[in-house]
Structures are given as structure tokens and as C-alpha cells.
């Protein structure tokens, strides 16, 4: 009773003959079902036969909260059955709603709603004989055509100490007619104990809708849970994960094949096409069913894997590429320093295989990329085929594979792109380092040539000054000797510069222009020297 909290709507798995057994209860509990009912058990048979008790009632420690539903026609038999199951359950429920002819002919099920005094006595006997004040005694009913009789029944059950009442909003004669939610609301407003609504609950959104419509404390689903055991967890249709959970639970608990197969027929009814259902319904063994599920939908374990080994390796390669590119683009490491790193012995050994490794990786990545494109196109087209009822709404099977294919497409595409970018970046760094080294060498040579030219200019000015100011043959001879030495030195420097400029084509062009300038300067100096020599000869003749 602690589960009936204010503001919370209990979600309950209905009693279903042959279906709401331990294995199925274990499955729906994994998907947010709050309370589970056993299938209806005939109390008289249960008390009369040990075999019936062992076959009809099975449970385990995890199977709680658990309500055992009995069909009974006398109070003492029902109370005795309740005392037997009380240590292993949380309550018993009296079936007052089963409309099947065999049940009503035996005095069970829906015929009890015509005998409210008997129902009242049954509830009292359970309360008096079960030695557990927290043990619940509930009833599940259908409504009368005259709703006043239903309200009277519920009020008498309440006076007997009923824990809650589950109302199926149809009469005993109705099967698939609309549920009378107005009747359920009337009953809820007429009594103070919790009321559970039952009938046509197929989706989780129906739970809140019925609660707002009737004000009930909980909802009970039967066929909706058979078709989709994950309904209370918010799934519109049975997810593939739930299918494989059922296979695991059924195998673990030794569920008979008929029950195992029938549950899967219900689960796959809304998520498979008619030809697929025809094939699946004809299967006759557990191994055939499991093989069919594997071949048609694939194991959910594979869908849960984030990546296969090959795509994990490709993703790791992508991360390495990103890291290498970030390192290569660090601003404080110059291109010439990278070149010196690339020239280490370890890289020399790798360089011999670089082109082969590069081409191999390009081929592998392109193959993976094309495979990913194929997968994306395959599952995208499958998604469009949903309108033709090919695996409709099998979200885990289709969408997860499509997502995986798209992820692999992005990984392989970026890997190819970054691999080409990294190759280009390494080449540009090497070219930049070579150009930087050549520029530095040319700059040093140009600085040397400029210093030599400056020195020549200074020496020439000194020579001119000496010749202009000097007098006599001795001074002239000394000037001529100094000039010859300077000319020889100049020739030697020019030769050295010419040899140095031959080291590169770009350097030769620059040095050519410099050599032409020096040659012109040399000619000018020779011309000035000749003029000075003529002036000296004229001076000597005048002295004579």
C-alpha cells in the first residue's frame, strides 16, 4: 500500500492466463512496471493438488511486489489459498471480472459481481485469516449495466477492508467495445480506497490520459504489455533490446517453447511485416526462433558496441592525425627546427618507406569510406521503406545501424582529408625550411659583398687623396704600388664572389648584378688611375 503515493500513478501488469508467469513478470519489471499479478489460479484446484501448486505458482526473491490472483466461489477456500501464498507474495486478488463461460459456470469470475455479499465475506476472511496486517486483499471487477449496482458492490467491499479495487470498464457481455471511463470515474468518486483502471491501455501516454479523465490511482495493462513489454518505459513499440531480454530470461528460467514463442509473436506483431510474421509463426523450435531473430534483426549486443575493432583503430588514427597537426602548427617551433628534427637518423629510416605507407593508408581509408557510404545508403533507403511495412518502427535495429554507418562515414572521411593535409603540411614545412636556409645564406653573402664594396670605396678615396696630395716620383710610385695591390685584392675578392654565387641560380643572379657594379667601379678606377698617370707624366716633363 506504500506504493500508492500521492501524485504517482501505479503501472500494473494484469493477470493473464498462461502469460503473466514469472519469466514475463521479470521482463516487464525491467521496464518500469510497479506491480505484477500472477495468472488467475483456481483456488480449489490449488489447495487440492500439490502438482497444481508447483505448476501454477512460481516466484523468486526479485519477483516483488507480487499479487496472486485467485478464482474462488467460497470464502474459506480463498482464505486457505491466501494463507499458503502469503509468505511468498504481497497480496491476493479475487477475480470478479473473467467473462469466460467455463469460469462463470463454476461460479467464478464475472458472476461474482452479482453476489456482493459473497465478495464482502471473501475479503473479510482473507483479512481475518492471513496473519500479516500489511498483506493486501483486492478485487478485480467488471461493471454492471446498472452502474448503481457496481457502486454498491465496491462500497460493500470497502467496508469489508478491501485494499484496492481494479475496475475493467466494460460489462461482462462486452469484449472490444469502448471502455466506459465515465463509469470508472463514478466508482472512484464513490469510495475512498485506491482504484485501478483497466482496459485499452496500449501506450504510456494512455496512462496519464486515463488518470486525468478518471482520477484513478493506477492503471493495469494486459494486451498492451503483451504487444510491448517495454510500454511503461515509454517505448511506442517493442524495442529490439526488449526482445533479446525476453530471450535471455526465457532461456535462464527454462520457459516452455510454446509460451516463449507466443510471447515473441505478440512482441513482433507491430514491428514486422505480414510475410515475416507468417514465417516466424511457423517456427517450431527455440533454436530456429533464435536463428531467425539473429538473421532478421541482429543481436542487440552488436548494436550496443560503440565501434568494431577496425573502426576503433580508424578513430584512433584520426585522433593521432589531429594531434600531429596541432603539434606541427605550434608557433614557437620554427620550420628550420622541424627540418633538423626530420633529418634525425630515425626519420631517415622511416623516409624510405614513407611513400609506400602514405599510399597504403590512402587506399585503406578510401575503401573504408566507400564501405561507410554504402552502409549509409543501405540503411537510409531502409528507413524510407518503412512506409511499405519493412521492419516498421524497429528503432534499435535500423536507426542504430544507420547511426553507426554515418559515424563511420565521418571518421573515414576526416581521416582521408587530414592524412592528405598532414602530408601537405610536412612538405610545406620542408620547403619553408629550405627557402629559409637559402635566404639566410644569400643574406650573409650579400652582407659580405656590401662590406667589401664599402672597403673598396674607402680605399679608393684614400688612394685619390694620396695621389692628389702627393708630390714627387717616390710618392707616385708608392701610390702605384698600393693601387696594384688593391687591384690584385679586388680581383681575388671578385673571383671568390663569383665562385660563391655559382652555388644557386637565384644567388648567381644577385651576384651577377653585384659583379657588374664592381666591374664598372673597377673600370672607373682604372680610368681615374690613367688620368692620374697622365697628370704625373705631364708634371715630370715640366720639371725636366
Tab-separated table of C-alpha atoms in Angstrom, residues 237-444:
chain	number	residue	atom	x	y	z
A	237	UNK	CA	6.683	-0.446	-29.931
A	238	UNK	CA	8.762	-3.333	-28.657
A	239	UNK	CA	12.445	-2.351	-28.822
A	240	UNK	CA	14.940	-4.920	-30.037
A	241	UNK	CA	16.644	-4.795	-26.664
A	242	UNK	CA	13.424	-5.988	-25.010
A	243	UNK	CA	13.141	-8.881	-27.464
A	244	UNK	CA	16.617	-10.114	-26.593
A	245	UNK	CA	15.949	-9.559	-22.875
A	246	UNK	CA	12.982	-11.911	-23.204
A	247	UNK	CA	15.149	-14.496	-24.960
A	248	UNK	CA	17.741	-14.316	-22.165
A	249	UNK	CA	15.162	-14.504	-19.368
A	250	UNK	CA	13.225	-17.341	-21.020
A	251	UNK	CA	16.405	-19.350	-21.561
A	252	UNK	CA	17.543	-18.740	-17.987
A	253	UNK	CA	14.225	-19.794	-16.445
A	254	UNK	CA	13.517	-22.690	-18.789
A	255	UNK	CA	10.321	-21.294	-20.268
A	256	UNK	CA	8.466	-23.883	-22.412
A	257	UNK	CA	8.762	-23.278	-26.129
A	258	UNK	CA	5.058	-22.616	-26.684
A	259	UNK	CA	4.996	-19.815	-24.117
A	260	UNK	CA	8.375	-18.474	-25.296
A	261	UNK	CA	7.225	-18.428	-28.934
A	262	UNK	CA	3.788	-16.942	-28.275
A	263	UNK	CA	5.225	-14.015	-26.346
A	264	UNK	CA	7.556	-13.240	-29.257
A	265	UNK	CA	4.646	-13.443	-31.696
A	266	UNK	CA	2.870	-10.746	-29.699
A	267	UNK	CA	6.016	-8.595	-29.355
A	268	UNK	CA	6.877	-8.670	-33.059
A	269	UNK	CA	3.333	-8.277	-34.370
A	270	UNK	CA	3.547	-4.484	-34.707
A	271	UNK	CA	7.194	-4.332	-35.800
A	272	UNK	CA	7.249	-6.891	-38.607
A	273	UNK	CA	5.557	-7.306	-41.956
A	274	UNK	CA	2.883	-9.891	-42.700
A	275	UNK	CA	5.239	-12.199	-44.679
A	276	UNK	CA	7.733	-12.041	-41.809
A	277	UNK	CA	5.044	-12.885	-39.261
A	278	UNK	CA	3.949	-15.839	-41.370
A	279	UNK	CA	7.478	-17.231	-41.426
A	280	UNK	CA	8.095	-16.551	-37.735
A	281	UNK	CA	4.785	-18.072	-36.575
A	282	UNK	CA	5.632	-21.334	-38.363
A	283	UNK	CA	8.898	-21.867	-36.457
A	284	UNK	CA	8.837	-24.926	-34.234
A	285	UNK	CA	11.959	-24.859	-32.061
A	286	UNK	CA	13.810	-22.470	-29.781
A	287	UNK	CA	16.985	-22.667	-31.869
A	288	UNK	CA	15.027	-21.824	-35.033
A	289	UNK	CA	13.475	-18.787	-33.324
A	290	UNK	CA	16.860	-17.514	-32.101
A	291	UNK	CA	18.443	-18.035	-35.538
A	292	UNK	CA	15.574	-16.121	-37.136
A	293	UNK	CA	15.997	-13.204	-34.722
A	294	UNK	CA	19.737	-13.113	-35.335
A	295	UNK	CA	19.388	-13.203	-39.114
A	296	UNK	CA	16.477	-10.766	-39.343
A	297	UNK	CA	17.219	-8.189	-36.675
A	298	UNK	CA	20.747	-8.894	-35.491
A	299	UNK	CA	21.836	-9.273	-31.860
A	300	UNK	CA	21.338	-6.203	-29.714
A	301	UNK	CA	24.772	-6.796	-28.245
A	302	UNK	CA	26.323	-5.825	-31.574
A	303	UNK	CA	24.226	-2.668	-31.698
A	304	UNK	CA	25.367	-1.707	-28.212
A	305	UNK	CA	29.009	-1.863	-29.189
A	306	UNK	CA	30.194	1.614	-29.880
A	307	UNK	CA	32.685	0.504	-32.510
A	308	UNK	CA	34.116	-2.596	-34.084
A	309	UNK	CA	37.848	-3.175	-33.808
A	310	UNK	CA	38.615	-1.792	-37.274
A	311	UNK	CA	36.647	1.412	-36.681
A	312	UNK	CA	38.205	1.853	-33.261
A	313	UNK	CA	41.599	1.722	-34.985
A	314	UNK	CA	40.465	4.250	-37.623
A	315	UNK	CA	39.122	6.593	-34.936
A	316	UNK	CA	42.406	6.315	-33.020
A	317	UNK	CA	44.286	7.084	-36.246
A	318	UNK	CA	42.085	10.167	-36.710
A	319	UNK	CA	42.891	11.411	-33.207
A	320	UNK	CA	46.623	10.858	-33.840
A	321	UNK	CA	46.359	12.870	-37.068
A	322	UNK	CA	44.707	15.759	-35.232
A	323	UNK	CA	47.367	15.667	-32.502
A	324	UNK	CA	50.223	15.610	-35.044
A	325	UNK	CA	48.744	18.526	-36.997
A	326	UNK	CA	48.359	20.563	-33.813
A	327	UNK	CA	51.982	19.865	-32.880
A	328	UNK	CA	53.240	20.741	-36.384
A	329	UNK	CA	51.376	24.057	-36.211
A	330	UNK	CA	52.922	25.170	-32.916
A	331	UNK	CA	54.190	28.702	-33.476
A	332	UNK	CA	57.270	28.532	-31.259
A	333	UNK	CA	58.854	25.677	-33.264
A	334	UNK	CA	60.367	27.078	-36.480
A	335	UNK	CA	60.379	25.340	-39.844
A	336	UNK	CA	64.192	25.006	-39.778
A	337	UNK	CA	63.997	23.294	-36.403
A	338	UNK	CA	61.399	20.853	-37.759
A	339	UNK	CA	63.731	20.200	-40.691
A	340	UNK	CA	66.555	19.393	-38.317
A	341	UNK	CA	64.210	17.016	-36.463
A	342	UNK	CA	63.194	15.344	-39.733
A	343	UNK	CA	66.872	14.827	-40.548
A	344	UNK	CA	67.470	12.620	-37.498
A	345	UNK	CA	68.544	9.046	-38.202
A	346	UNK	CA	65.250	7.566	-37.073
A	347	UNK	CA	63.352	9.609	-39.671
A	348	UNK	CA	65.833	8.695	-42.382
A	349	UNK	CA	64.941	5.027	-41.926
A	350	UNK	CA	61.220	5.847	-41.998
A	351	UNK	CA	61.551	8.131	-45.029
A	352	UNK	CA	62.472	5.198	-47.238
A	353	UNK	CA	59.011	3.686	-46.634
A	354	UNK	CA	57.075	6.967	-46.400
A	355	UNK	CA	55.604	6.960	-49.893
A	356	UNK	CA	54.500	3.317	-49.632
A	357	UNK	CA	52.924	3.885	-46.202
A	358	UNK	CA	51.174	7.015	-47.442
A	359	UNK	CA	49.663	5.287	-50.483
A	360	UNK	CA	48.669	2.231	-48.427
A	361	UNK	CA	46.840	4.341	-45.850
A	362	UNK	CA	45.097	6.324	-48.593
A	363	UNK	CA	43.830	3.102	-50.197
A	364	UNK	CA	42.649	1.642	-46.848
A	365	UNK	CA	40.861	4.825	-45.816
A	366	UNK	CA	39.174	5.245	-49.197
A	367	UNK	CA	37.944	1.627	-49.089
A	368	UNK	CA	36.514	2.184	-45.591
A	369	UNK	CA	34.963	5.451	-46.710
A	370	UNK	CA	33.224	3.783	-49.669
A	371	UNK	CA	32.024	0.977	-47.394
A	372	UNK	CA	30.573	3.550	-44.985
A	373	UNK	CA	28.840	5.324	-47.902
A	374	UNK	CA	27.317	2.008	-48.941
A	375	UNK	CA	26.076	1.353	-45.388
A	376	UNK	CA	24.546	4.825	-45.090
A	377	UNK	CA	22.731	4.455	-48.390
A	378	UNK	CA	21.545	0.978	-47.434
A	379	UNK	CA	20.007	1.953	-44.084
A	380	UNK	CA	18.737	5.314	-45.319
A	381	UNK	CA	16.794	3.569	-48.051
A	382	UNK	CA	15.564	1.037	-45.492
A	383	UNK	CA	14.209	3.931	-43.437
A	384	UNK	CA	12.233	5.182	-46.412
A	385	UNK	CA	10.858	1.686	-46.925
A	386	UNK	CA	9.132	1.819	-43.535
A	387	UNK	CA	6.041	3.012	-45.390
A	388	UNK	CA	5.988	-0.337	-47.165
A	389	UNK	CA	5.947	-2.147	-43.782
A	390	UNK	CA	9.507	-3.423	-43.932
A	391	UNK	CA	10.581	-3.594	-40.288
A	392	UNK	CA	8.420	-0.625	-39.287
A	393	UNK	CA	9.472	1.149	-36.093
A	394	UNK	CA	12.338	-1.271	-35.341
A	395	UNK	CA	14.302	1.649	-33.944
A	396	UNK	CA	17.232	-0.200	-32.401
A	397	UNK	CA	17.746	-2.398	-35.422
A	398	UNK	CA	17.564	0.270	-38.112
A	399	UNK	CA	18.412	3.597	-36.528
A	400	UNK	CA	21.405	2.330	-34.579
A	401	UNK	CA	22.879	0.767	-37.704
A	402	UNK	CA	22.253	3.944	-39.665
A	403	UNK	CA	23.891	5.994	-36.918
A	404	UNK	CA	26.865	3.629	-36.867
A	405	UNK	CA	27.251	3.851	-40.655
A	406	UNK	CA	27.092	7.672	-40.550
A	407	UNK	CA	29.647	7.760	-37.744
A	408	UNK	CA	31.993	5.516	-39.724
A	409	UNK	CA	31.492	7.726	-42.779
A	410	UNK	CA	32.556	10.831	-40.880
A	411	UNK	CA	35.542	9.101	-39.292
A	412	UNK	CA	36.879	7.700	-42.560
A	413	UNK	CA	36.223	10.917	-44.494
A	414	UNK	CA	38.007	13.120	-41.997
A	415	UNK	CA	40.850	10.593	-41.743
A	416	UNK	CA	41.454	10.740	-45.511
A	417	UNK	CA	41.253	14.527	-45.513
A	418	UNK	CA	43.594	15.001	-42.549
A	419	UNK	CA	46.039	12.428	-43.915
A	420	UNK	CA	46.338	14.473	-47.135
A	421	UNK	CA	46.549	17.702	-45.146
A	422	UNK	CA	49.286	16.285	-42.914
A	423	UNK	CA	51.295	15.160	-45.946
A	424	UNK	CA	50.964	18.649	-47.441
A	425	UNK	CA	51.873	20.361	-44.171
A	426	UNK	CA	55.065	18.279	-43.824
A	427	UNK	CA	56.020	19.120	-47.425
A	428	UNK	CA	55.376	22.838	-46.874
A	429	UNK	CA	57.410	22.832	-43.664
A	430	UNK	CA	60.339	21.225	-45.509
A	431	UNK	CA	60.082	23.721	-48.393
A	432	UNK	CA	59.808	26.611	-45.959
A	433	UNK	CA	62.864	25.421	-44.055
A	434	UNK	CA	64.898	25.095	-47.306
A	435	UNK	CA	63.823	28.529	-48.501
A	436	UNK	CA	64.631	29.997	-45.096
A	437	UNK	CA	68.111	28.438	-45.163
A	438	UNK	CA	68.806	29.694	-48.704
A	439	UNK	CA	67.616	33.180	-47.805
A	440	UNK	CA	69.865	33.261	-44.767
A	441	UNK	CA	72.877	32.133	-46.841
A	442	UNK	CA	72.213	34.739	-49.532
A	443	UNK	CA	71.786	37.410	-46.888
A	444	UNK	CA	75.182	36.565	-45.393
